[in-house]
Amino acid sequence: MMSELETNDPLVIAGQTFKSRLLVGTGKYKDMAETGAAIEASGAEIVTMAVRRTNLGQNPDEPNLLDVVSPDRYTLLPNTAGCYTADDAVRTCRLARELLDGHDLVKLEVLGDQKTLYPNIIETVKAAETLVKDGFKVMVYTNDDPIVAKQLEEIGCVAVMPLGSLIGSGLGIQNPHNIRLIMEEANVPILVDAGIGTPSEAAMAMEMGCAGVLVNSAIAGAQNPVLMAKAMQKAVQAGREAHLAVRMPRKAYASASSPLDGLISK
Amino acid sequence: MQIQVNGEALEISEDATLNDLIEQLQLVGKRIAIELNLEIIPRSEHASTRLKSDDQVEIVHAIGGG
C-alpha cells in the first residue's frame, strides 16, 4: 500500500504543483524525434528550452521544438543560456514570454565565461531583480554559495538552483556540504541544476533533501537517451522516497542483522 | 528600404508592416516572437506595426536547451 508520504508529496513551485521532481532539458539531442521520446520517457513535467534567432530563408518546414514538446502538455521553462549580461538575459525572458503567450516562469542563468559556464553572480542578481519586478517567476541558476542563494530567494526568486558541478561536465555534486547549507536556510525549493552525470548522483541529491534536479546532458549524452531518461526518473523517485523515509544512523562498528540467540555452536 | 533582421540586412517595401515581413520571410503561422528596436511587439500588434528604414528586428523561436 502506498503511504501518505508517497502519494501526497508534490513539488510546489510558485504555487503550481508537480508530481515529477525530475526537470529535463531539450538540448544536445540527435533530432526532434529523440528529444520527444526521451522527454516522454523521463516522466518530467517541467521542460527547459532555449530562445534563439530564427534561421531566415532556410528550411521553412524544419520541425519546431514546440511541436514535440507541446506547451499544452508540459510546463515549459525557457532559459537564458548563452547570456553573459543581465540586459541580454532580461531581453531573452521577455521574448520567451511573448513566444509562449504570456507564460512567466523562466530559468535565469547569466554566465561568466565560455570555458566554465560558471554563473556571473553580479549580473545574475541584477537580472533577477529586474525580472521579479517585471512579474516573472524566476527559477535561478547559481553557484553553490549559501549566502548568494539566500539573497536570490530574498529578491523573490521562486526556486534556487545551485550547480552540482559545471554545466555539461557530468562530474556530479562536488560540494554536497554547501548544497546542505543552502537547503538549511531556504524557504523556496532548492534544485540541483548542472553537473548530474548518472542516476546515482541524481538520487544522492534527492536523498540529501533537494526538491528536485534538472538534468539534460546526462540523458542526451547517454548512448541510449530514452533508457537513461527512464533510469533518471526512477533514481529521482527512489532518492525522494529515501529522503522521506529517513536513513538509518551511521555506526562505527558492525551490528548483526540476524539474532544472536539460538546459534548451534557457542 | 533596408532594415536589419537578426543582424542581417534585408530589403523590404516602404510602409511594410511586421505582418508583411513575416510573410516575406515565410514565417506565417510559425511560433515566433518579435522584438523591434529592443521593444517586444505583441503578436496582436504585428498587423498594425509599420517598419521604417534602419529598424532593428529580432525574430526568435524555441529550440532545444538545458
mmCIF file of C-alpha atoms in Angstrom:
data_model
loop_
_atom_site.group_PDB
_atom_site.id
_atom_site.type_symbol
_atom_site.label_atom_id
_atom_site.label_comp_id
_atom_site.label_asym_id
_atom_site.label_seq_id
_atom_site.Cartn_x
_atom_site.Cartn_y
_atom_site.Cartn_z
ATOM 1 C CA MET A 1 0.000 0.000 0.000
ATOM 2 C CA MET A 2 1.208 3.479 -0.794
ATOM 3 C CA SER A 3 1.790 5.676 2.233
ATOM 4 C CA GLU A 4 0.535 9.245 2.556
ATOM 5 C CA LEU A 5 4.134 10.426 2.104
ATOM 6 C CA GLU A 6 4.421 8.739 -1.282
ATOM 7 C CA THR A 7 1.024 9.723 -2.645
ATOM 8 C CA ASN A 8 0.878 13.303 -1.422
ATOM 9 C CA ASP A 9 4.318 14.737 -1.990
ATOM 10 C CA PRO A 10 4.078 17.286 -4.766
ATOM 11 C CA LEU A 11 6.831 19.639 -5.833
ATOM 12 C CA VAL A 12 5.408 23.138 -5.436
ATOM 13 C CA ILE A 13 6.945 25.954 -7.459
ATOM 14 C CA ALA A 14 5.330 29.402 -7.375
ATOM 15 C CA GLY A 15 2.079 27.833 -6.182
ATOM 16 C CA GLN A 16 1.948 25.291 -9.014
ATOM 17 C CA THR A 17 2.185 21.607 -8.100
ATOM 18 C CA PHE A 18 4.098 18.920 -9.969
ATOM 19 C CA LYS A 19 4.275 15.165 -9.464
ATOM 20 C CA SER A 20 7.709 14.736 -11.014
ATOM 21 C CA ARG A 21 10.780 16.122 -9.307
ATOM 22 C CA LEU A 22 12.918 15.498 -12.374
ATOM 23 C CA LEU A 23 13.190 18.514 -14.667
ATOM 24 C CA VAL A 24 14.764 17.896 -18.046
ATOM 25 C CA GLY A 25 16.416 19.917 -20.771
ATOM 26 C CA THR A 26 15.935 19.556 -24.505
ATOM 27 C CA GLY A 27 19.457 20.359 -25.705
ATOM 28 C CA LYS A 28 22.073 18.149 -27.389
ATOM 29 C CA TYR A 29 19.701 15.508 -28.785
ATOM 30 C CA LYS A 30 20.307 13.896 -32.184
ATOM 31 C CA ASP A 31 16.964 15.062 -33.571
ATOM 32 C CA MET A 32 13.457 16.119 -32.593
ATOM 33 C CA ALA A 33 12.173 12.530 -32.508
ATOM 34 C CA GLU A 34 14.815 11.542 -29.965
ATOM 35 C CA THR A 35 14.110 14.698 -27.954
ATOM 36 C CA GLY A 36 10.403 13.923 -27.765
ATOM 37 C CA ALA A 37 10.949 10.255 -26.878
ATOM 38 C CA ALA A 38 13.484 10.979 -24.128
ATOM 39 C CA ILE A 39 11.395 13.750 -22.580
ATOM 40 C CA GLU A 40 8.373 11.466 -22.514
ATOM 41 C CA ALA A 41 10.365 8.581 -21.008
ATOM 42 C CA SER A 42 11.685 10.830 -18.240
ATOM 43 C CA GLY A 43 8.191 11.496 -16.911
ATOM 44 C CA ALA A 44 9.225 15.138 -16.425
ATOM 45 C CA GLU A 45 6.558 17.828 -16.345
ATOM 46 C CA ILE A 46 8.867 20.856 -16.401
ATOM 47 C CA VAL A 47 10.992 21.009 -19.543
ATOM 48 C CA THR A 48 13.575 23.635 -20.389
ATOM 49 C CA MET A 49 14.087 25.224 -23.787
ATOM 50 C CA ALA A 50 16.229 27.961 -25.286
ATOM 51 C CA VAL A 51 15.320 31.036 -27.330
ATOM 52 C CA ARG A 52 17.345 31.708 -30.463
ATOM 53 C CA ARG A 53 17.223 33.738 -33.649
ATOM 54 C CA THR A 54 15.055 32.113 -36.306
ATOM 55 C CA ASN A 55 17.002 30.978 -39.372
ATOM 56 C CA LEU A 56 15.867 33.174 -42.208
ATOM 57 C CA GLY A 57 15.103 31.633 -45.558
ATOM 58 C CA GLN A 58 16.342 28.171 -44.575
ATOM 59 C CA ASN A 59 14.177 25.064 -44.161
ATOM 60 C CA PRO A 60 10.807 26.720 -43.666
ATOM 61 C CA ASP A 61 9.405 23.263 -42.840
ATOM 62 C CA GLU A 62 12.019 22.444 -40.207
ATOM 63 C CA PRO A 63 10.318 20.768 -37.197
ATOM 64 C CA ASN A 64 9.787 23.087 -34.254
ATOM 65 C CA LEU A 65 10.686 22.106 -30.699
ATOM 66 C CA LEU A 66 7.229 23.147 -29.552
ATOM 67 C CA ASP A 67 5.713 20.541 -31.880
ATOM 68 C CA VAL A 68 7.400 17.680 -29.981
ATOM 69 C CA VAL A 69 7.355 19.337 -26.540
ATOM 70 C CA SER A 70 3.910 20.861 -26.562
ATOM 71 C CA PRO A 71 3.159 23.730 -24.168
ATOM 72 C CA ASP A 72 -0.266 22.112 -23.695
ATOM 73 C CA ARG A 73 1.321 19.016 -22.205
ATOM 74 C CA TYR A 74 4.476 20.274 -20.470
ATOM 75 C CA THR A 75 5.316 23.286 -18.338
ATOM 76 C CA LEU A 76 7.964 24.909 -20.484
ATOM 77 C CA LEU A 77 10.844 26.605 -18.766
ATOM 78 C CA PRO A 78 12.589 28.971 -21.168
ATOM 79 C CA ASN A 79 16.204 29.565 -20.200
ATOM 80 C CA THR A 80 18.614 32.414 -20.750
ATOM 81 C CA ALA A 81 21.516 30.120 -21.654
ATOM 82 C CA GLY A 82 24.203 31.877 -23.620
ATOM 83 C CA CYS A 83 23.539 35.249 -21.961
ATOM 84 C CA TYR A 84 26.536 36.931 -20.366
ATOM 85 C CA THR A 85 24.862 40.157 -19.211
ATOM 86 C CA ALA A 86 21.764 40.947 -17.164
ATOM 87 C CA ASP A 87 20.387 43.009 -20.078
ATOM 88 C CA ASP A 88 20.584 40.105 -22.542
ATOM 89 C CA ALA A 89 19.008 37.724 -20.020
ATOM 90 C CA VAL A 90 16.101 40.112 -19.378
ATOM 91 C CA ARG A 91 15.552 40.620 -23.131
ATOM 92 C CA THR A 92 15.566 36.856 -23.656
ATOM 93 C CA CYS A 93 12.970 36.318 -20.911
ATOM 94 C CA ARG A 94 10.700 38.988 -22.396
ATOM 95 C CA LEU A 95 10.965 37.359 -25.834
ATOM 96 C CA ALA A 96 10.190 33.977 -24.265
ATOM 97 C CA ARG A 97 7.110 35.382 -22.535
ATOM 98 C CA GLU A 98 5.831 36.695 -25.852
ATOM 99 C CA LEU A 99 6.730 33.435 -27.617
ATOM 100 C CA LEU A 100 4.793 31.397 -25.035
ATOM 101 C CA ASP A 101 1.717 33.657 -24.854
ATOM 102 C CA GLY A 102 2.403 35.332 -21.527
ATOM 103 C CA HIS A 103 3.984 32.348 -19.736
ATOM 104 C CA ASP A 104 6.090 33.891 -16.975
ATOM 105 C CA LEU A 105 8.061 31.003 -15.418
ATOM 106 C CA VAL A 106 11.691 31.282 -16.554
ATOM 107 C CA LYS A 107 15.083 29.798 -15.808
ATOM 108 C CA LEU A 108 17.542 32.626 -15.328
ATOM 109 C CA GLU A 109 21.183 31.896 -15.986
ATOM 110 C CA VAL A 110 23.783 34.557 -16.623
ATOM 111 C CA LEU A 111 27.132 33.057 -17.445
ATOM 112 C CA GLY A 112 30.632 34.226 -16.659
ATOM 113 C CA ASP A 113 32.839 32.599 -19.287
ATOM 114 C CA GLN A 114 32.650 30.019 -22.045
ATOM 115 C CA LYS A 115 35.186 27.643 -20.572
ATOM 116 C CA THR A 116 33.368 27.022 -17.295
ATOM 117 C CA LEU A 117 29.854 28.390 -17.982
ATOM 118 C CA TYR A 118 30.101 29.368 -14.339
ATOM 119 C CA PRO A 119 27.375 31.816 -13.302
ATOM 120 C CA ASN A 120 28.199 35.519 -13.153
ATOM 121 C CA ILE A 121 26.559 36.239 -9.813
ATOM 122 C CA ILE A 122 26.640 40.042 -10.046
ATOM 123 C CA GLU A 123 24.789 40.002 -13.383
ATOM 124 C CA THR A 124 22.502 37.194 -12.172
ATOM 125 C CA VAL A 125 21.401 39.268 -9.172
ATOM 126 C CA LYS A 126 20.773 42.343 -11.377
ATOM 127 C CA ALA A 127 18.711 40.324 -13.838
ATOM 128 C CA ALA A 128 16.758 38.597 -11.049
ATOM 129 C CA GLU A 129 15.798 41.955 -9.543
ATOM 130 C CA THR A 130 14.568 43.310 -12.872
ATOM 131 C CA LEU A 131 12.677 40.134 -13.795
ATOM 132 C CA VAL A 132 10.935 39.794 -10.425
ATOM 133 C CA LYS A 133 9.820 43.447 -10.643
ATOM 134 C CA ASP A 134 8.570 42.748 -14.157
ATOM 135 C CA GLY A 135 6.322 39.949 -12.884
ATOM 136 C CA PHE A 136 8.402 36.938 -13.906
ATOM 137 C CA LYS A 137 8.568 33.812 -11.772
ATOM 138 C CA VAL A 138 12.271 33.222 -11.697
ATOM 139 C CA MET A 139 13.994 29.886 -11.156
ATOM 140 C CA VAL A 140 17.610 30.891 -10.890
ATOM 141 C CA TYR A 141 20.791 29.014 -11.747
ATOM 142 C CA THR A 142 23.558 29.920 -9.342
ATOM 143 C CA ASN A 143 26.779 28.656 -7.775
ATOM 144 C CA ASP A 144 26.757 26.710 -4.503
ATOM 145 C CA ASP A 145 27.357 29.743 -2.280
ATOM 146 C CA PRO A 146 24.778 29.699 0.553
ATOM 147 C CA ILE A 147 24.850 33.485 1.017
ATOM 148 C CA VAL A 148 24.145 34.136 -2.657
ATOM 149 C CA ALA A 149 21.389 31.502 -2.666
ATOM 150 C CA LYS A 150 19.674 33.224 0.279
ATOM 151 C CA GLN A 151 19.957 36.636 -1.386
ATOM 152 C CA LEU A 152 18.390 35.305 -4.586
ATOM 153 C CA GLU A 153 15.499 33.960 -2.500
ATOM 154 C CA GLU A 154 15.108 37.342 -0.780
ATOM 155 C CA ILE A 155 14.971 39.089 -4.163
ATOM 156 C CA GLY A 156 11.901 36.969 -4.862
ATOM 157 C CA CYS A 157 13.112 34.054 -6.975
ATOM 158 C CA VAL A 158 10.623 31.162 -6.783
ATOM 159 C CA ALA A 159 13.317 28.469 -6.805
ATOM 160 C CA VAL A 160 17.071 28.492 -6.400
ATOM 161 C CA MET A 161 19.118 26.062 -8.479
ATOM 162 C CA PRO A 162 22.734 25.696 -7.435
ATOM 163 C CA LEU A 163 25.152 23.798 -9.643
ATOM 164 C CA GLY A 164 26.382 20.358 -8.597
ATOM 165 C CA SER A 165 29.363 20.919 -10.869
ATOM 166 C CA LEU A 166 29.976 22.658 -14.209
ATOM 167 C CA ILE A 167 27.203 22.581 -16.835
ATOM 168 C CA GLY A 168 27.554 19.548 -19.084
ATOM 169 C CA SER A 169 30.507 18.150 -17.107
ATOM 170 C CA GLY A 170 28.800 15.104 -15.592
ATOM 171 C CA LEU A 171 31.039 15.473 -12.540
ATOM 172 C CA GLY A 172 28.196 15.082 -10.043
ATOM 173 C CA ILE A 173 27.782 17.058 -6.838
ATOM 174 C CA GLN A 174 31.229 18.341 -5.987
ATOM 175 C CA ASN A 175 30.324 20.092 -2.756
ATOM 176 C CA PRO A 176 27.373 18.385 -1.071
ATOM 177 C CA HIS A 177 28.127 20.268 2.150
ATOM 178 C CA ASN A 178 27.349 23.604 0.510
ATOM 179 C CA ILE A 179 24.146 22.248 -1.028
ATOM 180 C CA ARG A 180 23.142 21.183 2.502
ATOM 181 C CA LEU A 181 23.948 24.642 3.894
ATOM 182 C CA ILE A 182 21.815 26.211 1.156
ATOM 183 C CA MET A 183 18.883 23.904 1.956
ATOM 184 C CA GLU A 184 19.089 24.559 5.700
ATOM 185 C CA GLU A 185 18.338 28.245 5.207
ATOM 186 C CA ALA A 186 15.983 28.052 2.246
ATOM 187 C CA ASN A 187 12.259 28.772 2.153
ATOM 188 C CA VAL A 188 11.958 28.111 -1.583
ATOM 189 C CA PRO A 189 12.633 24.853 -3.435
ATOM 190 C CA ILE A 190 16.330 24.096 -3.980
ATOM 191 C CA LEU A 191 17.027 22.088 -7.119
ATOM 192 C CA VAL A 192 20.413 20.869 -8.254
ATOM 193 C CA ASP A 193 20.964 22.185 -11.753
ATOM 194 C CA ALA A 194 24.037 21.206 -13.742
ATOM 195 C CA GLY A 195 26.634 18.532 -13.222
ATOM 196 C CA ILE A 196 24.476 15.450 -12.670
ATOM 197 C CA GLY A 197 26.065 12.672 -14.735
ATOM 198 C CA THR A 198 24.384 9.491 -13.514
ATOM 199 C CA PRO A 199 21.158 8.360 -11.843
ATOM 200 C CA SER A 200 23.087 7.633 -8.620
ATOM 201 C CA GLU A 201 24.110 11.297 -8.462
ATOM 202 C CA ALA A 202 20.528 12.402 -9.019
ATOM 203 C CA ALA A 203 19.433 10.023 -6.254
ATOM 204 C CA MET A 204 22.102 11.459 -3.968
ATOM 205 C CA ALA A 205 20.778 14.983 -4.492
ATOM 206 C CA MET A 206 17.274 13.805 -3.674
ATOM 207 C CA GLU A 207 18.384 11.809 -0.611
ATOM 208 C CA MET A 208 20.074 14.952 0.696
ATOM 209 C CA GLY A 209 16.694 16.665 0.542
ATOM 210 C CA CYS A 210 16.813 18.642 -2.679
ATOM 211 C CA ALA A 211 13.360 19.489 -4.015
ATOM 212 C CA GLY A 212 14.333 18.288 -7.470
ATOM 213 C CA VAL A 213 17.065 18.003 -10.060
ATOM 214 C CA LEU A 214 17.429 19.406 -13.555
ATOM 215 C CA VAL A 215 19.137 17.047 -15.992
ATOM 216 C CA ASN A 216 19.976 17.476 -19.655
ATOM 217 C CA SER A 217 23.431 16.280 -20.757
ATOM 218 C CA ALA A 218 23.333 13.088 -18.664
ATOM 219 C CA ILE A 219 20.286 11.936 -20.644
ATOM 220 C CA ALA A 220 21.059 13.423 -24.060
ATOM 221 C CA GLY A 221 24.698 12.328 -23.845
ATOM 222 C CA ALA A 222 23.942 8.713 -22.943
ATOM 223 C CA GLN A 223 24.314 6.107 -25.688
ATOM 224 C CA ASN A 224 20.641 5.288 -25.165
ATOM 225 C CA PRO A 225 18.947 8.516 -24.064
ATOM 226 C CA VAL A 226 15.462 7.036 -23.716
ATOM 227 C CA LEU A 227 16.685 4.277 -21.383
ATOM 228 C CA MET A 228 18.724 6.787 -19.377
ATOM 229 C CA ALA A 229 15.671 9.050 -19.090
ATOM 230 C CA LYS A 230 13.756 6.174 -17.518
ATOM 231 C CA ALA A 231 16.660 5.433 -15.167
ATOM 232 C CA MET A 232 16.779 9.096 -14.077
ATOM 233 C CA GLN A 233 13.075 9.078 -13.350
ATOM 234 C CA LYS A 234 13.448 6.033 -11.089
ATOM 235 C CA ALA A 235 16.536 7.446 -9.381
ATOM 236 C CA VAL A 236 14.848 10.745 -8.562
ATOM 237 C CA GLN A 237 11.835 8.914 -7.208
ATOM 238 C CA ALA A 238 13.987 6.484 -5.176
ATOM 239 C CA GLY A 239 16.081 9.320 -3.780
ATOM 240 C CA ARG A 240 12.994 11.284 -2.774
ATOM 241 C CA GLU A 241 11.395 8.311 -1.057
ATOM 242 C CA ALA A 242 14.648 7.553 0.750
ATOM 243 C CA HIS A 243 14.774 11.155 1.969
ATOM 244 C CA LEU A 244 11.205 10.924 3.285
ATOM 245 C CA ALA A 245 11.921 7.532 4.873
ATOM 246 C CA VAL A 246 14.974 8.971 6.717
ATOM 247 C CA ARG A 247 18.087 6.828 6.502
ATOM 248 C CA MET A 248 19.494 4.615 9.273
ATOM 249 C CA PRO A 249 22.122 6.142 11.509
ATOM 250 C CA ARG A 250 25.743 5.532 10.551
ATOM 251 C CA LYS A 251 27.671 3.364 13.062
ATOM 252 C CA ALA A 252 31.384 2.864 13.532
ATOM 253 C CA TYR A 253 31.091 -0.906 14.184
ATOM 254 C CA ALA A 254 29.082 -3.851 12.959
ATOM 255 C CA SER A 255 25.578 -4.559 14.176
ATOM 256 C CA ALA A 256 24.371 -8.079 13.344
ATOM 257 C CA SER A 257 21.174 -8.357 11.352
ATOM 258 C CA SER A 258 20.488 -11.964 12.416
ATOM 259 C CA PRO A 259 19.587 -12.813 16.041
ATOM 260 C CA LEU A 260 22.480 -13.908 18.239
ATOM 261 C CA ASP A 261 20.284 -16.323 20.294
ATOM 262 C CA GLY A 262 19.862 -19.959 19.274
ATOM 263 C CA LEU A 263 23.165 -20.392 17.488
ATOM 264 C CA ILE A 264 24.045 -24.099 17.070
ATOM 265 C CA SER A 265 27.583 -23.536 18.324
ATOM 266 C CA LYS A 266 28.883 -21.400 21.116
ATOM 267 C CA MET B 1 14.118 50.474 -47.808
ATOM 268 C CA GLN B 2 16.593 48.486 -45.786
ATOM 269 C CA ILE B 3 16.122 47.066 -42.294
ATOM 270 C CA GLN B 4 18.201 44.707 -40.150
ATOM 271 C CA VAL B 5 16.654 41.342 -39.301
ATOM 272 C CA ASN B 6 18.566 39.061 -36.928
ATOM 273 C CA GLY B 7 21.695 41.024 -37.691
ATOM 274 C CA GLU B 8 21.368 40.786 -41.487
ATOM 275 C CA ALA B 9 20.384 43.493 -43.956
ATOM 276 C CA LEU B 10 17.032 42.954 -45.645
ATOM 277 C CA GLU B 11 15.213 44.887 -48.389
ATOM 278 C CA ILE B 12 11.541 45.459 -47.733
ATOM 279 C CA SER B 13 8.923 47.686 -49.333
ATOM 280 C CA GLU B 14 8.170 51.113 -47.890
ATOM 281 C CA ASP B 15 5.390 51.112 -45.309
ATOM 282 C CA ALA B 16 5.618 47.350 -44.775
ATOM 283 C CA THR B 17 4.158 46.074 -41.504
ATOM 284 C CA LEU B 18 5.571 43.325 -39.294
ATOM 285 C CA ASN B 19 2.950 41.035 -40.814
ATOM 286 C CA ASP B 20 4.349 41.810 -44.284
ATOM 287 C CA LEU B 21 7.839 40.970 -43.014
ATOM 288 C CA ILE B 22 6.607 37.660 -41.550
ATOM 289 C CA GLU B 23 5.027 36.831 -44.904
ATOM 290 C CA GLN B 24 8.159 37.808 -46.865
ATOM 291 C CA LEU B 25 10.261 35.524 -44.637
ATOM 292 C CA GLN B 26 7.780 32.629 -44.997
ATOM 293 C CA LEU B 27 7.187 32.538 -41.259
ATOM 294 C CA VAL B 28 3.385 32.758 -41.343
ATOM 295 C CA GLY B 29 1.872 30.501 -38.683
ATOM 296 C CA LYS B 30 5.249 29.786 -37.038
ATOM 297 C CA ARG B 31 5.701 30.139 -33.305
ATOM 298 C CA ILE B 32 7.951 33.189 -33.171
ATOM 299 C CA ALA B 33 8.408 36.313 -31.088
ATOM 300 C CA ILE B 34 9.474 39.687 -32.429
ATOM 301 C CA GLU B 35 11.494 42.490 -30.910
ATOM 302 C CA LEU B 36 11.617 45.815 -32.773
ATOM 303 C CA ASN B 37 14.362 48.226 -31.721
ATOM 304 C CA LEU B 38 14.661 46.410 -28.363
ATOM 305 C CA GLU B 39 10.883 46.519 -27.667
ATOM 306 C CA ILE B 40 8.740 43.389 -27.736
ATOM 307 C CA ILE B 41 5.893 43.766 -30.226
ATOM 308 C CA PRO B 42 2.990 41.530 -29.165
ATOM 309 C CA ARG B 43 1.508 39.269 -31.824
ATOM 310 C CA SER B 44 -1.714 41.278 -31.702
ATOM 311 C CA GLU B 45 0.169 44.345 -32.934
ATOM 312 C CA HIS B 46 2.065 42.795 -35.845
ATOM 313 C CA ALA B 47 -0.542 43.888 -38.379
ATOM 314 C CA SER B 48 -0.597 47.486 -37.209
ATOM 315 C CA THR B 49 3.140 47.994 -36.639
ATOM 316 C CA ARG B 50 4.818 49.703 -39.603
ATOM 317 C CA LEU B 51 8.524 49.354 -40.231
ATOM 318 C CA LYS B 52 10.809 52.244 -41.099
ATOM 319 C CA SER B 53 14.244 52.401 -42.622
ATOM 320 C CA ASP B 54 17.105 51.061 -40.438
ATOM 321 C CA ASP B 55 14.774 49.334 -37.982
ATOM 322 C CA GLN B 56 16.444 46.572 -35.997
ATOM 323 C CA VAL B 57 14.263 43.473 -35.851
ATOM 324 C CA GLU B 58 14.917 40.287 -33.895
ATOM 325 C CA ILE B 59 12.825 37.222 -34.677
ATOM 326 C CA VAL B 60 13.255 34.278 -32.309
ATOM 327 C CA HIS B 61 11.841 30.817 -31.819
ATOM 328 C CA ALA B 62 12.172 27.961 -29.324
ATOM 329 C CA ILE B 63 14.979 25.441 -29.695
ATOM 330 C CA GLY B 64 16.394 22.655 -27.530
ATOM 331 C CA GLY B 65 18.323 23.793 -24.484
ATOM 332 C CA GLY B 66 19.099 22.845 -20.906
#
